[in-house]
PDB file of C-alpha atoms in Angstrom:
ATOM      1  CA  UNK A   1      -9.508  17.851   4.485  1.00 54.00           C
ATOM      2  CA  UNK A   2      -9.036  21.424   3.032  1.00 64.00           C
ATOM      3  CA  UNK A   3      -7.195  20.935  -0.287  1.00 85.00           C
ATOM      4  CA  UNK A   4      -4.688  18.327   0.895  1.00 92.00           C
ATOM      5  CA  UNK A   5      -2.179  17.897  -1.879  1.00 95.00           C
ATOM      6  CA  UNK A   6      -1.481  13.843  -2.068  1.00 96.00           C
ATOM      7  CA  UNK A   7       0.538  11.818  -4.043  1.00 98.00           C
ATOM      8  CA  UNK A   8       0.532   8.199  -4.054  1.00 98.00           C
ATOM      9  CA  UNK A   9       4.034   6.629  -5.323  1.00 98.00           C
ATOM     10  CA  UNK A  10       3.247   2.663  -5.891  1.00 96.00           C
ATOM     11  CA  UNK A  11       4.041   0.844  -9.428  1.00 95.00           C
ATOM     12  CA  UNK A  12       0.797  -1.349  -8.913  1.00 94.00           C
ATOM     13  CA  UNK A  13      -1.719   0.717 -11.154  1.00 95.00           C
ATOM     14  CA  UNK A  14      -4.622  -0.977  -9.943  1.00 94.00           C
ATOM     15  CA  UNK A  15      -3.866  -0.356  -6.427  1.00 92.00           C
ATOM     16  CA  UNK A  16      -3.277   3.648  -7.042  1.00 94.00           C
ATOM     17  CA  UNK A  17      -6.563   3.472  -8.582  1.00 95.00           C
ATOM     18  CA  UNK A  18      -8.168   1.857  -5.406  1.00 92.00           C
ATOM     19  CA  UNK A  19      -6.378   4.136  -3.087  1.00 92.00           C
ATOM     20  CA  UNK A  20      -7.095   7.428  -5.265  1.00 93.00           C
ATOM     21  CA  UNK A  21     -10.924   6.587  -5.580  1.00 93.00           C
ATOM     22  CA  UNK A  22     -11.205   5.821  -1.444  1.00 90.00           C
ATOM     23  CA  UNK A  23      -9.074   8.231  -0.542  1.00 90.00           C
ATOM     24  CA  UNK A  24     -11.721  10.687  -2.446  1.00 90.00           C
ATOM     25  CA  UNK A  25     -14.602   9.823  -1.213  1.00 90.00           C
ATOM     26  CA  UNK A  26     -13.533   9.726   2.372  1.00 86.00           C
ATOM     27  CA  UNK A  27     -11.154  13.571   2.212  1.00 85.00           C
ATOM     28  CA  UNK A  28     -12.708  14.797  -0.861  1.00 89.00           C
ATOM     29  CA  UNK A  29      -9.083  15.094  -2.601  1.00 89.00           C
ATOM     30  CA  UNK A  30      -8.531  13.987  -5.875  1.00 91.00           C
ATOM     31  CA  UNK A  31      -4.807  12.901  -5.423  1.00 95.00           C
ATOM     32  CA  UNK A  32      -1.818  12.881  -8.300  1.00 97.00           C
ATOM     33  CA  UNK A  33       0.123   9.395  -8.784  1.00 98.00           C
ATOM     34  CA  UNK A  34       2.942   8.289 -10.232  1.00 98.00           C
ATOM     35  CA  UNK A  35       4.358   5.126 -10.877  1.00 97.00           C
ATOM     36  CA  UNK A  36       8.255   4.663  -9.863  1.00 97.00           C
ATOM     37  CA  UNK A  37      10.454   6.924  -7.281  1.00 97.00           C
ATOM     38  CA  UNK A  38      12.126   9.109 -10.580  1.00 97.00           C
ATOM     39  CA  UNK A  39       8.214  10.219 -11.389  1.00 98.00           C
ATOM     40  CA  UNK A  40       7.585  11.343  -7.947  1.00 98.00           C
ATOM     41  CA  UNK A  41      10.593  13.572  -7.495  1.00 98.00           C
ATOM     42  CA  UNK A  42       9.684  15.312 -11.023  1.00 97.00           C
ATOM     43  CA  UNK A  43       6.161  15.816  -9.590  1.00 98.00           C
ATOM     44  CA  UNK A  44       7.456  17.148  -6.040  1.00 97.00           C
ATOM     45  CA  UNK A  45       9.904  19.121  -7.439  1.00 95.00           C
ATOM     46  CA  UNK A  46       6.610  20.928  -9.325  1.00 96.00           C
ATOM     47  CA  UNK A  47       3.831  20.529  -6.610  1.00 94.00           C
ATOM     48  CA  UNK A  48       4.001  21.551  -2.725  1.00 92.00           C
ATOM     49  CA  UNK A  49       2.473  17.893  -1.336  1.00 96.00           C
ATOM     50  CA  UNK A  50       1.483  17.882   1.895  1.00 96.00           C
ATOM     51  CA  UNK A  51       1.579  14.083   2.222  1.00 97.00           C
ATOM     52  CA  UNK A  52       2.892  11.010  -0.004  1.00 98.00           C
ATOM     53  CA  UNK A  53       2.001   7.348   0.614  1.00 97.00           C
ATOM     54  CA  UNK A  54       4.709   5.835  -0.794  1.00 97.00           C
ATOM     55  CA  UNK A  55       5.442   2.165  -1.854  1.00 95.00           C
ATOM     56  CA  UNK A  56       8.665   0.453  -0.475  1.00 94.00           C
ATOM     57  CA  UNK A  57       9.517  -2.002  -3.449  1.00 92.00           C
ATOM     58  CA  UNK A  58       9.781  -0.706  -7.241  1.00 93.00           C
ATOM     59  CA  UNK A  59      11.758  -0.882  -9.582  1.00 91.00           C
ATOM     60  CA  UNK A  60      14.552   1.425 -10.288  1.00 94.00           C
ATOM     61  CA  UNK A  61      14.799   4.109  -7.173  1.00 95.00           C
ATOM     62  CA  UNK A  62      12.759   1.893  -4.555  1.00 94.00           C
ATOM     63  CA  UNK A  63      10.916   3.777  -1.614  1.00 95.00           C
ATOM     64  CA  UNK A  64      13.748   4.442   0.558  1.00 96.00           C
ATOM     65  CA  UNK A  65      15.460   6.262  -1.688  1.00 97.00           C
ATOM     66  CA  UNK A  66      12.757   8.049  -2.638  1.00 98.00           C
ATOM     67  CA  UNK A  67      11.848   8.831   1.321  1.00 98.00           C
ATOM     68  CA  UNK A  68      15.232  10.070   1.529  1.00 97.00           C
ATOM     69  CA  UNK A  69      15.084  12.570  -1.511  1.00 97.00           C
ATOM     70  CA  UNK A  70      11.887  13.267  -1.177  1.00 98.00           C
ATOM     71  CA  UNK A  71      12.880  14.369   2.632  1.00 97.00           C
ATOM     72  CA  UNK A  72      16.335  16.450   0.757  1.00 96.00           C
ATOM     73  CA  UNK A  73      13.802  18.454  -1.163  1.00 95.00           C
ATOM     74  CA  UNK A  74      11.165  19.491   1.579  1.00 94.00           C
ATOM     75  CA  UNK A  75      11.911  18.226   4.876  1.00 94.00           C
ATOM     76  CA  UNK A  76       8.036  19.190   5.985  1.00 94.00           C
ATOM     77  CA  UNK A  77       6.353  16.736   3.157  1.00 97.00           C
ATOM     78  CA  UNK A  78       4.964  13.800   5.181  1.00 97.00           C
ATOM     79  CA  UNK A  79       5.303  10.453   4.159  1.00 98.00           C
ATOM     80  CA  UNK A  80       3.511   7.447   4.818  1.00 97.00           C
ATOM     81  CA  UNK A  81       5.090   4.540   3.913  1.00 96.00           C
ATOM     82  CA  UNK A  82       2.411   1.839   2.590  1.00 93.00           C
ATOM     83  CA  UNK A  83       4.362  -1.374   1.694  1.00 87.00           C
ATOM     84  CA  UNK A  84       3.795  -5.390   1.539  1.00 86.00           C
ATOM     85  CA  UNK A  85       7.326  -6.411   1.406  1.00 78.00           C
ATOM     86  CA  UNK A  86       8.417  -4.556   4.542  1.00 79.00           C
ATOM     87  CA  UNK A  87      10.340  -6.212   7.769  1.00 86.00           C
ATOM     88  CA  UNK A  88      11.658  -5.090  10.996  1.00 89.00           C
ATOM     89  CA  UNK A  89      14.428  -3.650   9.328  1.00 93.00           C
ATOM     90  CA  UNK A  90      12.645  -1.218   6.756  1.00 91.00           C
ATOM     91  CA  UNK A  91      10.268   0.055   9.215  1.00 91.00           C
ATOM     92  CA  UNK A  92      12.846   1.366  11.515  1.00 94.00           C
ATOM     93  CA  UNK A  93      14.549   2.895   8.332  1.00 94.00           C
ATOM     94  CA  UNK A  94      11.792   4.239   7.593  1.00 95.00           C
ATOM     95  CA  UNK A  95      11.920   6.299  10.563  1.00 94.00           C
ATOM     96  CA  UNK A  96      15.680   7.146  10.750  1.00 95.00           C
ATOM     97  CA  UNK A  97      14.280   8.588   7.209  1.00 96.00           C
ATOM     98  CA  UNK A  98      11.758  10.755   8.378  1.00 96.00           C
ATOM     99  CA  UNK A  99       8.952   8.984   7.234  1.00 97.00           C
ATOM    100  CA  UNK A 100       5.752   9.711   9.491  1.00 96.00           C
ATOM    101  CA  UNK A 101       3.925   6.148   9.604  1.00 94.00           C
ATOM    102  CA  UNK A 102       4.528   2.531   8.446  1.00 93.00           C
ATOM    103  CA  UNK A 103       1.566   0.792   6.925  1.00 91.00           C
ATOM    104  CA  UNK A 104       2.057  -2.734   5.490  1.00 88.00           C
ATOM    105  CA  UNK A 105      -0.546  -3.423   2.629  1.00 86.00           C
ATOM    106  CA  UNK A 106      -2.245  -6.750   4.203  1.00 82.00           C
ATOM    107  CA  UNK A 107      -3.789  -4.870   7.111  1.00 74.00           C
ATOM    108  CA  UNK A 108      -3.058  -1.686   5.811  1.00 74.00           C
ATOM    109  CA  UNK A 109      -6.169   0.005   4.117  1.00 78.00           C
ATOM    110  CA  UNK A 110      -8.656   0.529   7.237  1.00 84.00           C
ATOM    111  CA  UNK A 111      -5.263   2.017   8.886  1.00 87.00           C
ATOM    112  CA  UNK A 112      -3.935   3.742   6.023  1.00 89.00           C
ATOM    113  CA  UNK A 113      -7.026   6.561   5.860  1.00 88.00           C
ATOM    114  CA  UNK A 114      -6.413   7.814   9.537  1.00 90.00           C
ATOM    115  CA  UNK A 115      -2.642   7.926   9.021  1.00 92.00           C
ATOM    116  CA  UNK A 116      -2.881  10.288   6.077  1.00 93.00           C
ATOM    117  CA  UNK A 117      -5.519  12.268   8.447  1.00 92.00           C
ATOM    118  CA  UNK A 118      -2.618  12.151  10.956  1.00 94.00           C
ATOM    119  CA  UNK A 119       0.131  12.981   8.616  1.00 95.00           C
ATOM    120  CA  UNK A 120      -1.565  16.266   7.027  1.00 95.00           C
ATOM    121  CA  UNK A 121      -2.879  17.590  10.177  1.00 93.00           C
ATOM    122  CA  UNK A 122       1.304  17.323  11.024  1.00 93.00           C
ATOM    123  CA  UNK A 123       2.276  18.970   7.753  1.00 93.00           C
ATOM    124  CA  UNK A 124      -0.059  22.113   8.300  1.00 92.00           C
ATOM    125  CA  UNK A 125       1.094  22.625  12.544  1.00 90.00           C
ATOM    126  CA  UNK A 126       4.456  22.318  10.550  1.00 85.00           C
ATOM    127  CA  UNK A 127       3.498  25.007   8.298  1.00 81.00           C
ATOM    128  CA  UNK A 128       1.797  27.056  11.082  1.00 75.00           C
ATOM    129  CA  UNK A 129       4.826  26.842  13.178  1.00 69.00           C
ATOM    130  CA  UNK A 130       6.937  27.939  10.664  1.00 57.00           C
ATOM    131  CA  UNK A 131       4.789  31.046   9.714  1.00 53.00           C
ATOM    132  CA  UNK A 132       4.770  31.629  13.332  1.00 50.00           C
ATOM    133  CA  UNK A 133       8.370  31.636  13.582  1.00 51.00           C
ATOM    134  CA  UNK A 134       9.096  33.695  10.261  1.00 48.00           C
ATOM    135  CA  UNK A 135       6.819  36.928  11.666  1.00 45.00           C
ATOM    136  CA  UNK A 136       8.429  36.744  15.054  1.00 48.00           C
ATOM    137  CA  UNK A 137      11.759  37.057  13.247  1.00 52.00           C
ATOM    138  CA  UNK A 138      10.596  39.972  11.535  1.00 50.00           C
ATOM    139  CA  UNK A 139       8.525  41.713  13.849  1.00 45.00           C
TER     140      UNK A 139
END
């Protein structure tokens, strides 16, 4: 993927690590993490990501509250929610949100490569579309 700008939100270290180093060798992309829902909206408010996997349960701002400011700041950001305490009821939150998949951790890791695929090839039609409709305004 062309310079995909990722950021993995989870307060399991080990499992950022795991997730950064597959997530390189299968896209190439070297992707920023941070550790709890107030890190991540410092970083976004920096960095134009294209996609975040994001963890449901932390502590302090949890992963819907992050989805939702995450979603305040730049609608077009795509977020994958990768979670092992998730139900019924968070994974149709999740949606409401505007969060673009719904990956629980137990299964999740063969599914969780083609979803960030998915979610970045969204992000830049997104982007395209927009373009699109910013030159037809001015033309």
């Amino acid at each position: 993927m062309d310079k995909m700008k990722l950021l993995i939100v989870d307060d399991e270290k080990d499992l950022c690590r795991i997730l950064s180093d597959r997530l390189h060798i299968l896209y190439g992309v070297s992707p920023d993490v941070a550790h709890s829902g107030a890190e991540a909206m410092e970083m976004i408010k920096k960095t134009p990501y294209d996609v975040v996997i994001l963890d449901i349960d932390m502590p302090g701002m949890d992963g819907m509250e992050t989805l939702k400011q995450i979603k305040a700041v730049n609608a077009k950001i795509q977020v994958v929610m990768f979670t092992g305490h998730g139900t019924d009821e968070t994974r149709r939150m999740a949606e409401v949100l505007g969060a673009f998949s719904y990956v629980d951790k137990i299964d999740g890791l063969p599914k969780l490569a083609p979803m960030v695929e998915g979610a970045y090839r969204l992000r830049k039609m997104l982007e395209d579309t927009y373009a699109d409709a910013a030159l037809n305004e001015y033309s």
